[in-house]
Coordinates of C-alpha atoms in Angstrom, one line a residue:
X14 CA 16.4 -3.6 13.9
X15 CA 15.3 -0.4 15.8
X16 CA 15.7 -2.4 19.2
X17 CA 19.0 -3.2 17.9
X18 CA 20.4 -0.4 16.7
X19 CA 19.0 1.8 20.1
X20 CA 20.9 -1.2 22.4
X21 CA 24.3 -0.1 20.6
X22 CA 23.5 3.4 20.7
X23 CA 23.0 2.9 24.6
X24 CA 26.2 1.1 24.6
X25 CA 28.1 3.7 22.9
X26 CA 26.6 6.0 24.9
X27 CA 27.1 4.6 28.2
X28 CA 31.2 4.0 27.0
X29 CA 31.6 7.3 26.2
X30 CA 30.0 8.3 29.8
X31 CA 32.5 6.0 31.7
X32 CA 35.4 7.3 30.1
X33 CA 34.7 10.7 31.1
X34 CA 34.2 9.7 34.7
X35 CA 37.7 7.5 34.2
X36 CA 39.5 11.3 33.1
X37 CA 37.7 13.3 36.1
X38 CA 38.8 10.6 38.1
X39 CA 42.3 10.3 37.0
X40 CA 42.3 14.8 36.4
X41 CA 43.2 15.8 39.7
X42 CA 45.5 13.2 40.5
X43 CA 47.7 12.3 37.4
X44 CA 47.1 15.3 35.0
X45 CA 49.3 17.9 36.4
X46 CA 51.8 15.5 38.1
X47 CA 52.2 13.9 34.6
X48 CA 53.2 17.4 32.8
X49 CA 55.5 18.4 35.2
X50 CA 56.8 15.6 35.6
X51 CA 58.0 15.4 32.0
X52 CA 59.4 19.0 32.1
X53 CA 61.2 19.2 35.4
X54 CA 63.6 16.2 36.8
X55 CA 62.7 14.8 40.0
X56 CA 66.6 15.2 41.5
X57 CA 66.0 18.9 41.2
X58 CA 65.1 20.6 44.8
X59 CA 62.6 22.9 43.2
X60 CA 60.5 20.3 41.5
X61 CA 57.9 19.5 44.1
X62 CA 57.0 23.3 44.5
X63 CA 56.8 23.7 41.2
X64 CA 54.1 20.6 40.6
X65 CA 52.2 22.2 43.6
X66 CA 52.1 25.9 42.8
X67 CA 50.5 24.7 39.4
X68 CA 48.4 22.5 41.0
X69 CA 47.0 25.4 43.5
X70 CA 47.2 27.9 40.3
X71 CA 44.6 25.4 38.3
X72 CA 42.5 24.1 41.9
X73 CA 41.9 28.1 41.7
X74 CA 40.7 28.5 38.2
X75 CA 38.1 25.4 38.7
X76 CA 34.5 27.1 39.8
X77 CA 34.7 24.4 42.9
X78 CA 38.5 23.7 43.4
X79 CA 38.6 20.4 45.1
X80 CA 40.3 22.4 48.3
X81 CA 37.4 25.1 48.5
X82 CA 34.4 22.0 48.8
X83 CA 32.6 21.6 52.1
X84 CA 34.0 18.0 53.7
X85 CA 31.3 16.3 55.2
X86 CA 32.3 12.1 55.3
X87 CA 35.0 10.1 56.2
X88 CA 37.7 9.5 54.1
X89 CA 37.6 6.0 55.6
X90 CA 34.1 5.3 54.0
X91 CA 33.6 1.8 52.6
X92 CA 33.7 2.8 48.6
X93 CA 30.9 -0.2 47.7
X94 CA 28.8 0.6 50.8
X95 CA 24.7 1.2 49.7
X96 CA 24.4 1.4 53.3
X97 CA 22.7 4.9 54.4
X98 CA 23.2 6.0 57.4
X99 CA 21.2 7.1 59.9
X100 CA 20.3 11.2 59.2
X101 CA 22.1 13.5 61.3
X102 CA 21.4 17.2 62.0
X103 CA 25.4 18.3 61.4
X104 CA 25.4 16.4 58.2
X105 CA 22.0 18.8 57.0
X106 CA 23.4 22.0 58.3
X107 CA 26.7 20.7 56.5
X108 CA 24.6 19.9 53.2
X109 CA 22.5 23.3 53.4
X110 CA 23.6 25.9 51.3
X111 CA 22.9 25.1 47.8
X112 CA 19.1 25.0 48.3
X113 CA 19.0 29.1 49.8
X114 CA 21.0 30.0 46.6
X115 CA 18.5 28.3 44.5
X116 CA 15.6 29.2 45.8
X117 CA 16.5 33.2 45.2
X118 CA 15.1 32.6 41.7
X119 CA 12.0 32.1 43.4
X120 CA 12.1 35.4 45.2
X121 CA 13.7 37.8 42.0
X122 CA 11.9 41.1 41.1
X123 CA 10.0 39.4 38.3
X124 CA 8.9 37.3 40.7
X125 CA 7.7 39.7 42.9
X126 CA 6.0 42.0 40.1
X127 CA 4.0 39.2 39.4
X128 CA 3.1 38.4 42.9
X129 CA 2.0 42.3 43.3
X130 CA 0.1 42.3 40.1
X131 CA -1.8 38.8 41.2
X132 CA -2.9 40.1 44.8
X133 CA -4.2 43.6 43.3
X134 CA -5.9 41.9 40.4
X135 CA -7.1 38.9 41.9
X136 CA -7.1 39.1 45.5
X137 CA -6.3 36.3 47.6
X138 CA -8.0 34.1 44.8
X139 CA -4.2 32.2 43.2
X140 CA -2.8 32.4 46.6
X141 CA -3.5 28.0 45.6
X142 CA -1.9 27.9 42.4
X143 CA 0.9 30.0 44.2
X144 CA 1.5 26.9 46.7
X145 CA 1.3 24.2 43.7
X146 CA 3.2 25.7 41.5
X147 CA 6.0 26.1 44.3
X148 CA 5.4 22.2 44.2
X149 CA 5.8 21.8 40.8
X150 CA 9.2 23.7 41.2
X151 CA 10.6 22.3 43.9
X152 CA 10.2 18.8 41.9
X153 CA 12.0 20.0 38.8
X154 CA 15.0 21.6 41.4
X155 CA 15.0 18.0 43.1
X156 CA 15.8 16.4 40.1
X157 CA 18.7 18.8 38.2
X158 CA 20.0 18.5 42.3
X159 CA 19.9 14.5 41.9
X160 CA 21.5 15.2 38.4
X161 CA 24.5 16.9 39.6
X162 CA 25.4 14.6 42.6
X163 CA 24.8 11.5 40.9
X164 CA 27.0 12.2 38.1
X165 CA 29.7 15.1 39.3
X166 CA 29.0 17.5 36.7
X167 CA 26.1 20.0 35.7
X168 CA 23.7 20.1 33.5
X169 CA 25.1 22.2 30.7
X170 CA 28.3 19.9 30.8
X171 CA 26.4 16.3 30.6
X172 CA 24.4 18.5 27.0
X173 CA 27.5 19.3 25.8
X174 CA 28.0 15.2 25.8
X175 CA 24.9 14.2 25.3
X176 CA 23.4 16.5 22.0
X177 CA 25.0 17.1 18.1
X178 CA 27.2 20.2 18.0
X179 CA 24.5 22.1 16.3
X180 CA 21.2 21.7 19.0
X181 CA 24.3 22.1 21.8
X182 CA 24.6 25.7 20.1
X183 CA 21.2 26.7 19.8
X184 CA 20.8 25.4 23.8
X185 CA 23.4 27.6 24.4
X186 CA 22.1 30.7 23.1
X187 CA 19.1 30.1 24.2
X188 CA 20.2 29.6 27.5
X189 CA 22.3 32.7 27.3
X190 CA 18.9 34.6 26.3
X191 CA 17.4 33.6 29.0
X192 CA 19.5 34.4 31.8
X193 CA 20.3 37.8 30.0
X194 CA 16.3 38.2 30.4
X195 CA 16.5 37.1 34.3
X196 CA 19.6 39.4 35.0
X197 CA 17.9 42.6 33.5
X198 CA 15.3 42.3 35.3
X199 CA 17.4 41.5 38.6
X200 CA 19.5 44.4 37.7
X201 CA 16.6 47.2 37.1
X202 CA 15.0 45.8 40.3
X203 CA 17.8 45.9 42.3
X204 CA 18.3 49.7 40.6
X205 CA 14.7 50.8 41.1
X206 CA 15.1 49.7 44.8
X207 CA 18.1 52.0 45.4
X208 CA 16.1 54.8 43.6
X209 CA 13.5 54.3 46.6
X210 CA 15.7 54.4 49.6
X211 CA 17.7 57.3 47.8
X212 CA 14.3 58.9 48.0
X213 CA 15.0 59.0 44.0
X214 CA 18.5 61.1 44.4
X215 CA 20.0 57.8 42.3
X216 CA 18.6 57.5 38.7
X217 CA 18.0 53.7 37.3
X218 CA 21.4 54.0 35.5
X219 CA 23.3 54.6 38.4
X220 CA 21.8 51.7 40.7
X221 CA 22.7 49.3 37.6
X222 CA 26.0 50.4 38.1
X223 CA 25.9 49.6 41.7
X224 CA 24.4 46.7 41.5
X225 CA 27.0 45.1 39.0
X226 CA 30.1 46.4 41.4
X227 CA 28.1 45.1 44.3
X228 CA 28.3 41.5 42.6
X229 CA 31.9 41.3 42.4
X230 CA 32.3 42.1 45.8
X231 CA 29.7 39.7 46.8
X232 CA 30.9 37.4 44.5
X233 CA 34.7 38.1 46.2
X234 CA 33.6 36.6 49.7
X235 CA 34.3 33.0 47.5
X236 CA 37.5 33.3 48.4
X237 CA 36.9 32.8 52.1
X238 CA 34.9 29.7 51.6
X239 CA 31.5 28.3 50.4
X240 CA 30.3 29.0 53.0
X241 CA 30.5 32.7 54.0
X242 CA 28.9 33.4 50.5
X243 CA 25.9 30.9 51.5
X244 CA 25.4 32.8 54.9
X245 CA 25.2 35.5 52.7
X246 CA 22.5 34.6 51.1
X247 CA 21.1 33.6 54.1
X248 CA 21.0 37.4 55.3
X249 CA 19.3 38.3 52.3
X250 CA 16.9 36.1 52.6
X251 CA 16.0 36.8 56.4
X252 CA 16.2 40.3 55.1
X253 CA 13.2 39.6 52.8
X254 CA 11.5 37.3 54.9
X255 CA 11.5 40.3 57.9
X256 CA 10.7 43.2 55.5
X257 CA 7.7 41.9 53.5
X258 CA 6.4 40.1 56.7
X259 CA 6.5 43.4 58.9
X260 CA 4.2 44.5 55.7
X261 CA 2.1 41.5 55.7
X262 CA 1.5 42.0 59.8
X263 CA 1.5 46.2 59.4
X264 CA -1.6 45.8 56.9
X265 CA -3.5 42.8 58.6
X266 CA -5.1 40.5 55.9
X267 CA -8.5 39.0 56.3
X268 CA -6.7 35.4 58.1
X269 CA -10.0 33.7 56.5
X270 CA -9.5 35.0 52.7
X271 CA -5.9 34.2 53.3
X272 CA -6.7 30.5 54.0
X273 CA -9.7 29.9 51.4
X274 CA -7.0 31.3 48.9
X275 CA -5.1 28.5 49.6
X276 CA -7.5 25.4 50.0
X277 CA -10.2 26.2 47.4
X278 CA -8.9 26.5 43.3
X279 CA -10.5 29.4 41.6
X280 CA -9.7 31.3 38.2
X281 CA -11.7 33.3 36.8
X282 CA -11.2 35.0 32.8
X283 CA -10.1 37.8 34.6
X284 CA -7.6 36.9 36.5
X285 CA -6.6 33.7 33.9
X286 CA -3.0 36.2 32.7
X287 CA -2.3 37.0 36.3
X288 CA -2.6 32.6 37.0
X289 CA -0.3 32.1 34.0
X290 CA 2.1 34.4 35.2
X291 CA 2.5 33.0 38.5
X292 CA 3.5 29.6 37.2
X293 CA 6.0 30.8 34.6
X294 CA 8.0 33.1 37.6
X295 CA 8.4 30.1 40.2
X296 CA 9.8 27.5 37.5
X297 CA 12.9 29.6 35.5
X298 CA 15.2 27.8 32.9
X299 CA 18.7 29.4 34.5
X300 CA 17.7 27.8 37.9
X301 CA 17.5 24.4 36.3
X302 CA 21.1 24.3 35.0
X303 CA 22.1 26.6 38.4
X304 CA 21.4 23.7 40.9
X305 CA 22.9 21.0 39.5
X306 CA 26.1 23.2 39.5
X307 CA 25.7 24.5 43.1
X308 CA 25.4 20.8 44.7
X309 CA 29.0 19.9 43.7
X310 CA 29.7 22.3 46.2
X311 CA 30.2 19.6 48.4
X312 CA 33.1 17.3 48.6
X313 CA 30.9 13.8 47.4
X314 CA 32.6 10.5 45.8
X315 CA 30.3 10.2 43.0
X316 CA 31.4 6.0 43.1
X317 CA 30.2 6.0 46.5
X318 CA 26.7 4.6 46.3
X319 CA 25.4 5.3 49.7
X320 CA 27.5 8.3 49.9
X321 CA 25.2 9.8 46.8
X322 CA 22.0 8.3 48.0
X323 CA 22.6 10.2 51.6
X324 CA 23.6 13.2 49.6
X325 CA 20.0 13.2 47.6
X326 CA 18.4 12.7 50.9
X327 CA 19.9 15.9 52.4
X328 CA 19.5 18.0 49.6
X329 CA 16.3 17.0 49.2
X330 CA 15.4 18.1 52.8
X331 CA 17.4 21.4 52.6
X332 CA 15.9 22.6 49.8
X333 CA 12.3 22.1 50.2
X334 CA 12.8 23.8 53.4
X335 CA 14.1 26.8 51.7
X336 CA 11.3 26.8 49.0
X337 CA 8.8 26.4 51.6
X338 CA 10.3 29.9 53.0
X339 CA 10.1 31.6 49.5
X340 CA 6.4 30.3 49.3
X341 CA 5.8 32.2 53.3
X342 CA 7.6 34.9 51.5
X343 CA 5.7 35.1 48.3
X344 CA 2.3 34.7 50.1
X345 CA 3.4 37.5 52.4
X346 CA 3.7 39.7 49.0
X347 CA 0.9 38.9 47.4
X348 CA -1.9 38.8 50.5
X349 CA -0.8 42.4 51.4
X350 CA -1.1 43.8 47.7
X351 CA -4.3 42.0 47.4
X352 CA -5.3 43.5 51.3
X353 CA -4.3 47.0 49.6
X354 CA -4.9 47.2 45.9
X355 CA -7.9 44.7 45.2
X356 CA -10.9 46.1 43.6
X357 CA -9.6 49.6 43.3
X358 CA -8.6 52.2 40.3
X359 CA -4.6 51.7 41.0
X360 CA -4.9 47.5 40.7
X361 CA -4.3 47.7 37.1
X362 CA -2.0 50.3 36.5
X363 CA 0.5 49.2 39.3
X364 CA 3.9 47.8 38.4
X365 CA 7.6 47.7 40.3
X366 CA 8.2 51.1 39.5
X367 CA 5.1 52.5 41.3
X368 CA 4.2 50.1 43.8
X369 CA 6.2 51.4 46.8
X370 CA 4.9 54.9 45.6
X371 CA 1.2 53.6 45.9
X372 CA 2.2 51.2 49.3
X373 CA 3.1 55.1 50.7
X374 CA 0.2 56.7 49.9
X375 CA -1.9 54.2 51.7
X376 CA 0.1 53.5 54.3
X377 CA 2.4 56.1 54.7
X378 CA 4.5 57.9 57.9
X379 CA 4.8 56.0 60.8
X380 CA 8.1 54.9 63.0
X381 CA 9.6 53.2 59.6
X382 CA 7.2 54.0 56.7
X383 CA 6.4 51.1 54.7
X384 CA 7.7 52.9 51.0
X385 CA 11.2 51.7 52.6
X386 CA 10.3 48.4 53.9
X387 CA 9.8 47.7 50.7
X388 CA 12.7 49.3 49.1
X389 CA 15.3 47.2 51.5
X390 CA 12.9 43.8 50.1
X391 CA 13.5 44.3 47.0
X392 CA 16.8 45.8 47.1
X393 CA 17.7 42.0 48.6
X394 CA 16.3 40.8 46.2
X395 CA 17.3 42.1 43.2
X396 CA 21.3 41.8 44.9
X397 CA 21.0 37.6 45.7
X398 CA 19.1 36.7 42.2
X399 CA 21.8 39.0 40.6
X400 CA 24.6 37.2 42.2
X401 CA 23.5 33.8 41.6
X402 CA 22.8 34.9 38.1
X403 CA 26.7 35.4 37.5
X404 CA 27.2 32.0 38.7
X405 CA 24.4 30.6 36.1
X406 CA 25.9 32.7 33.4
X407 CA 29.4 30.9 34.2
X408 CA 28.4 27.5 34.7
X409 CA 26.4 27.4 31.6
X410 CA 28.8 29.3 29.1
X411 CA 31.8 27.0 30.7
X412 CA 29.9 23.7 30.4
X413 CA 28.4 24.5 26.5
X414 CA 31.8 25.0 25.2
X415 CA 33.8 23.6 27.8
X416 CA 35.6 26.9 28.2
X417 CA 39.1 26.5 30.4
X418 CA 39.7 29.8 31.8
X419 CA 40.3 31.9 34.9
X420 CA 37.6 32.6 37.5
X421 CA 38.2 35.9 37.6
X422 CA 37.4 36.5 33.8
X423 CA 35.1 34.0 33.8
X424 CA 33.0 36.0 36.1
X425 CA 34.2 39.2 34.1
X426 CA 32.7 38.3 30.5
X427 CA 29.4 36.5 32.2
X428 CA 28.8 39.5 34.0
X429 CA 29.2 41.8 31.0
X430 CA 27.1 40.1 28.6
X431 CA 24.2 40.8 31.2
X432 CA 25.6 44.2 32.2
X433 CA 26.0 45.7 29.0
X434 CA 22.6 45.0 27.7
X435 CA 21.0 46.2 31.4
X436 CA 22.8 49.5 30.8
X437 CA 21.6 50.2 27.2
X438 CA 17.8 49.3 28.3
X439 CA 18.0 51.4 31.8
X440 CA 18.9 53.9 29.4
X441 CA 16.4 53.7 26.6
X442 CA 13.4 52.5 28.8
X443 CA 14.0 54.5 31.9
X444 CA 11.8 57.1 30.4
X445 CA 8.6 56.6 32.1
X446 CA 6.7 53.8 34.5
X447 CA 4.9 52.1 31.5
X448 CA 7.8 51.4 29.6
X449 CA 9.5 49.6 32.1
X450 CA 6.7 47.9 32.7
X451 CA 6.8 46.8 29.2
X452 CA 10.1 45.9 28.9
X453 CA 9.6 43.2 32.1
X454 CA 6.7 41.9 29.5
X455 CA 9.4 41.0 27.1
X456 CA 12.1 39.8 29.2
X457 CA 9.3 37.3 30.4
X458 CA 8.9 35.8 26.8
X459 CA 12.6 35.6 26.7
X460 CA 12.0 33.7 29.5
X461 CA 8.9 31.6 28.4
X462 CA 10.7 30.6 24.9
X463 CA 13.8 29.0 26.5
X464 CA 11.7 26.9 29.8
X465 CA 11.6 23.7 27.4
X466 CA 14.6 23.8 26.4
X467 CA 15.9 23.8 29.9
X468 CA 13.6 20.5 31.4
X469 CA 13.6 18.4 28.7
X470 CA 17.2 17.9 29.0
X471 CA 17.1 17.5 32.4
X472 CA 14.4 15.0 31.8
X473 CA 16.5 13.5 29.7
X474 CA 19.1 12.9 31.4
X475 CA 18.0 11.9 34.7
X476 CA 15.8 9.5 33.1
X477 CA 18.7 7.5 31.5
X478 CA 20.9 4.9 33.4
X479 CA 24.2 5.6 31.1
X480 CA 24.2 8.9 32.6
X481 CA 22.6 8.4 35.8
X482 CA 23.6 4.7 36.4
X483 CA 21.5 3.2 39.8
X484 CA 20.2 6.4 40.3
X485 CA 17.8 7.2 37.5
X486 CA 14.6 7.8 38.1
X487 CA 12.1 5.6 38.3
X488 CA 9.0 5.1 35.6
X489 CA 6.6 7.2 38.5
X490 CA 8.5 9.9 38.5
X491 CA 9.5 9.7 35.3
X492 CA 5.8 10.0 34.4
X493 CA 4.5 12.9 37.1
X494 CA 8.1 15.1 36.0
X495 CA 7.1 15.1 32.4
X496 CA 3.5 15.0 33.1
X497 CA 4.4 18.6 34.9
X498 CA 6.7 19.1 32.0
X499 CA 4.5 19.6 29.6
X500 CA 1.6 21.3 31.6
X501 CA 4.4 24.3 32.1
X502 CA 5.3 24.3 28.8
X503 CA 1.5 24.4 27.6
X504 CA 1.1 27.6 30.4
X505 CA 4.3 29.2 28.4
X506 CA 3.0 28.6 25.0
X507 CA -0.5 30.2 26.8
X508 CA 1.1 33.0 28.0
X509 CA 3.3 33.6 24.4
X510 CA 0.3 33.1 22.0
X511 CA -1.6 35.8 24.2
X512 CA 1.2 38.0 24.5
X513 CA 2.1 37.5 20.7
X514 CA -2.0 38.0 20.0
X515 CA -2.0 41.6 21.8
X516 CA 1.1 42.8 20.3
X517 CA 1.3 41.6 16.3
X518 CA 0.6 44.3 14.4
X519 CA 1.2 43.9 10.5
X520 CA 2.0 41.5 7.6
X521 CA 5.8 41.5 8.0
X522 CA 5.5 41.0 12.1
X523 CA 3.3 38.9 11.9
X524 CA 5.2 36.1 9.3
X525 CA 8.1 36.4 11.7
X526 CA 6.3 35.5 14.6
X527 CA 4.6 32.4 12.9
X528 CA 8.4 31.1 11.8
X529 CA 9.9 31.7 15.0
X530 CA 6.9 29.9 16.5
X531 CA 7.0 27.0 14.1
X532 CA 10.7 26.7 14.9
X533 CA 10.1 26.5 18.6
X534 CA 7.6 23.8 18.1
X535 CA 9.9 21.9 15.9
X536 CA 13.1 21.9 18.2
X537 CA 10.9 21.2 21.1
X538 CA 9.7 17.7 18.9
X539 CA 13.3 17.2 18.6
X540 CA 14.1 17.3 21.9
X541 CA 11.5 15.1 22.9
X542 CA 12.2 12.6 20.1
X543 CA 15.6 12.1 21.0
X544 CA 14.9 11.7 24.9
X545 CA 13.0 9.0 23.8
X546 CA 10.4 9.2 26.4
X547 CA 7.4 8.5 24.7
X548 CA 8.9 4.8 24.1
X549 CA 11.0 4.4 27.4
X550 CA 7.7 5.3 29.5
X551 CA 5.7 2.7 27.2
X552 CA 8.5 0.2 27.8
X553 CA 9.3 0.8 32.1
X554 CA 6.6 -0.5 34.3
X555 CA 6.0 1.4 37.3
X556 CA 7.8 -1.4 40.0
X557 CA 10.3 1.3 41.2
X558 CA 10.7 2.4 44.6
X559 CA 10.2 6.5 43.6
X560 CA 12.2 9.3 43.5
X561 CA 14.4 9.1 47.2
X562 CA 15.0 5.3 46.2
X563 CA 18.7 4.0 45.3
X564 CA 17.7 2.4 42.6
X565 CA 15.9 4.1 39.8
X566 CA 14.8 0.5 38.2

């Protein structure tokens, strides 16, 4: 009876998908020519401007209008081709762009905090849990990218379809959470980096300010194309990637400690919080539901087998190439801290706030002094992850509730649910170094609380064929991705119960930790129960070709 009753659940399921592929289908074609067409008569001479001025007026209010995607195939390609072509280097430079906007959340002022903290507290000794964790990442990004080409739509739209109305809430807000978590601390970096090069003339509050206007204007480049705002980021990144390497070279690491960091596994007691903390900054829960949004960027015919398969293959490429960069760039970080700071009096104590203070006192003056250097890294930083947090913030609060409403406000109310909060905690904390530096603490459980509930949908999802049709994944993958699932979601739990352990203090504090805890737990089961994994690994043998296969069975 259970068999049963799944198989018409699955059918159900699997009608309910096609249908809504039928209307996006159908949407761009028929919807507004249909409406129009019953208010104005054809005879008149003003009717076909009409139908196209609201055509263009909605194309503009979609987050990617069909006219502002990047054309890469023929028009003329065969629609039941599996066929891949052979790859092409104009097709990947046409394809990259999505991957350098994701992999900012690799490279965000939390990030970097707790790549500074990790080299001055444990030397070059996580500089290999640094490169497997950016592993770990880059498979999770790899499949909410195969999500979002294989079906057309993101990953907060598919769990507005796929959960009750009640857990599609409670993702929603906790997804909200999170990315108000991420954005304060991209704000306040982004602040505490303008404080630097202003040689602290601009106070915290100020550089929020800045920062937030900045994003708009940033944000404004949209207009002139996909891809101006990707080249964007591409400067930002080069920025970083020049600034903390002139660092790296200017304070010349021990090359052997460097590369026993990264070959030989070592954790020590010591340095266990520091390991924790590295894992929980690479893998973020508003990059998960970011990339399978960004991807759609690209002008792909979702019923094109080989056109999606070619798509995967390219995306694939592009972005472990640009995680691959952020991992250069995050080793750069945390080899010159650990050259610096390791083993003295100031390796506990040092923080965002104080770091470029203490970089200055060590290795101050010079033709550029290195206080700067830093300020202009982390200044790019805290910009890009702030910038594709307003695009997070709008693709998850428009695909929870399915909002239909300008861009322009769009952006507007996502930007202000982070902005306002960032203001009233640069005010309240911006008292002194050690409360900022408890503040980030927080904003990391934020964080750590909402990471399942970003990849077990995912894992969901991709993992079932009436959403993902040929291209689910296969049993492998299916197996390593949850695997890797649950060993993050273990480090979180790690890093909350020690958190939570240091910080409870009395009766009433300490009964509302253990609820909140035991209602974690018992969404998380939830979750899991209704992915059905536990019986859909059990029930798949492993005969699939892997993850860059075309079939998923």
């Amino acid at each position: 009876m259970n068999n049963q009753s799944q198989q018409e659940e699955q059918k159900q399921k699997q009608s309910k998908y096609n249908k809504q592929k039928l209307q996006d289908n159908e949407a761009e074609e028929n919807r507004l020519l249909h409406s129009d067409c019953e208010t104005i008569p054809l005879s008149s001479p003003h009717s076909l401007p009409s139908i196209s001025n609201n055509a263009n007026a909605e194309e503009e209010d979609a987050v990617y209008a069909a006219k502002d995607k990047v054309h890469i195939f023929d028009l003329e390609s065969a629609t039941g081709s599996t066929v891949v072509p052979p790859f092409s280097w104009k097709k990947l430079w046409l394809f990259t762009g999505p991957g350098l906007l994701m992999s900012v959340a690799f490279l965000d002022p939390g990030n970097l905090e707790g790549d500074l903290q990790a080299g001055a507290v444990a030397g070059y000794s996580l500089l290999w849990l640094l490169m497997w964790s950016t592993i770990m990442g880059l498979l999770i990004q790899l499949l909410s990218a195969r999500l979002g080409v294989a079906t057309g739509r993101h990953l907060a739209e598919l769990c507005r379809e796929e959960y009750s109305n009640w857990a599609r809430l409670v993702l929603w807000l906790l997804a909200e959470l999170a990315l108000i978590a991420a954005d304060i601390q991209e704000v306040i970096g982004s602040a505490i980096a303008l404080k630097i090069l202003s040689n602290g003339f601009l106070p915290i509050w100020v550089g929020v300010i800045i920062t937030a206007s900045d994003c708009f204007f940033f944000l404004f480049l949209e207009n002139y194309g996909v891809r101006k705002l990707e080249g964007v980021f591409a400067v930002f990144i080069g920025t970083m990637a020049f600034s903390f390497a002139w660092m790296f070279f200017d304070t010349n690491p021990s090359e052997e400690e460097l590369l026993m960091g990264l070959l030989i596994p070592r954790v020590s007691s010591k340095t266990l919080r520091q390991a924790v903390e590295i894992v929980g900054c690479v893998i973020t829960p508003h990059n998960v539901f970011l990339h399978s949004a960004l991807v759609q960027s690209r002008d792909i015919d979702i019923h094109n087998k080989s056109q999606v398969q070619e798509a995967i293959n390219y995306y694939s490429i592009e972005s472990s190439v640009a995680l691959l960069i952020t991992l250069v760039i995050n080793l750069f970080v945390i080899t010159v801290f650990a050259r610096v700071f390791y083993g003295t009096e100031q390796a506990k104590d040092i923080g965002l706030v104080n770091a470029g203070q203490y970089l200055e006192e060590k290795y101050g003056g010079g033709l550029f002094p290195i206080l700067y250097i830093w300020g202009i890294g982390l200044l790019a930083a805290g910009q890009s992850s702030t910038i594709t947090g307003t695009y997070a913030g709008q693709f998850i609060t428009e695909g929870f509730l399915n909002l239909n409403i300008k861009k322009w406000l769009r952006a507007l109310i996502t930007r202000s649910c982070a902005i306002v909060p960032t203001m009233i905690v640069a005010i309240v904390f911006n008292t002194s170094e050690g409360s900022l530096d408890t503040l980030n603490e927080w904003l990391n459980v934020l964080q750590a609380i909402q990471i399942p509930f970003a990849l077990i949908p995912l894992l969901t999802l991709v993992s079932k064929e009436e959403v993902m049709g040929t291209f689910r994944i296969g049993p492998v993958v299916e197996r390593v991705s949850w695997t890797i699932s649950v060993l993050v979601i273990m480090i979180y739990g790690y890093l909350l119960l020690d958190f939570f352990l240091s910080e409870v203090n009395g009766v009433l504090f300490g009964f509302l930790v253990c609820l909140c805890s035991a209602a974690w737990i018992t969404f998380i089961a939830y979750l899991v129960k209704h992915s059905g994994a536990v019986s859909s690994m059990l029930a798949r043998s492993p005969s699939s070709k892997g993850f860059f296969s075309l079939a998923g069975n």
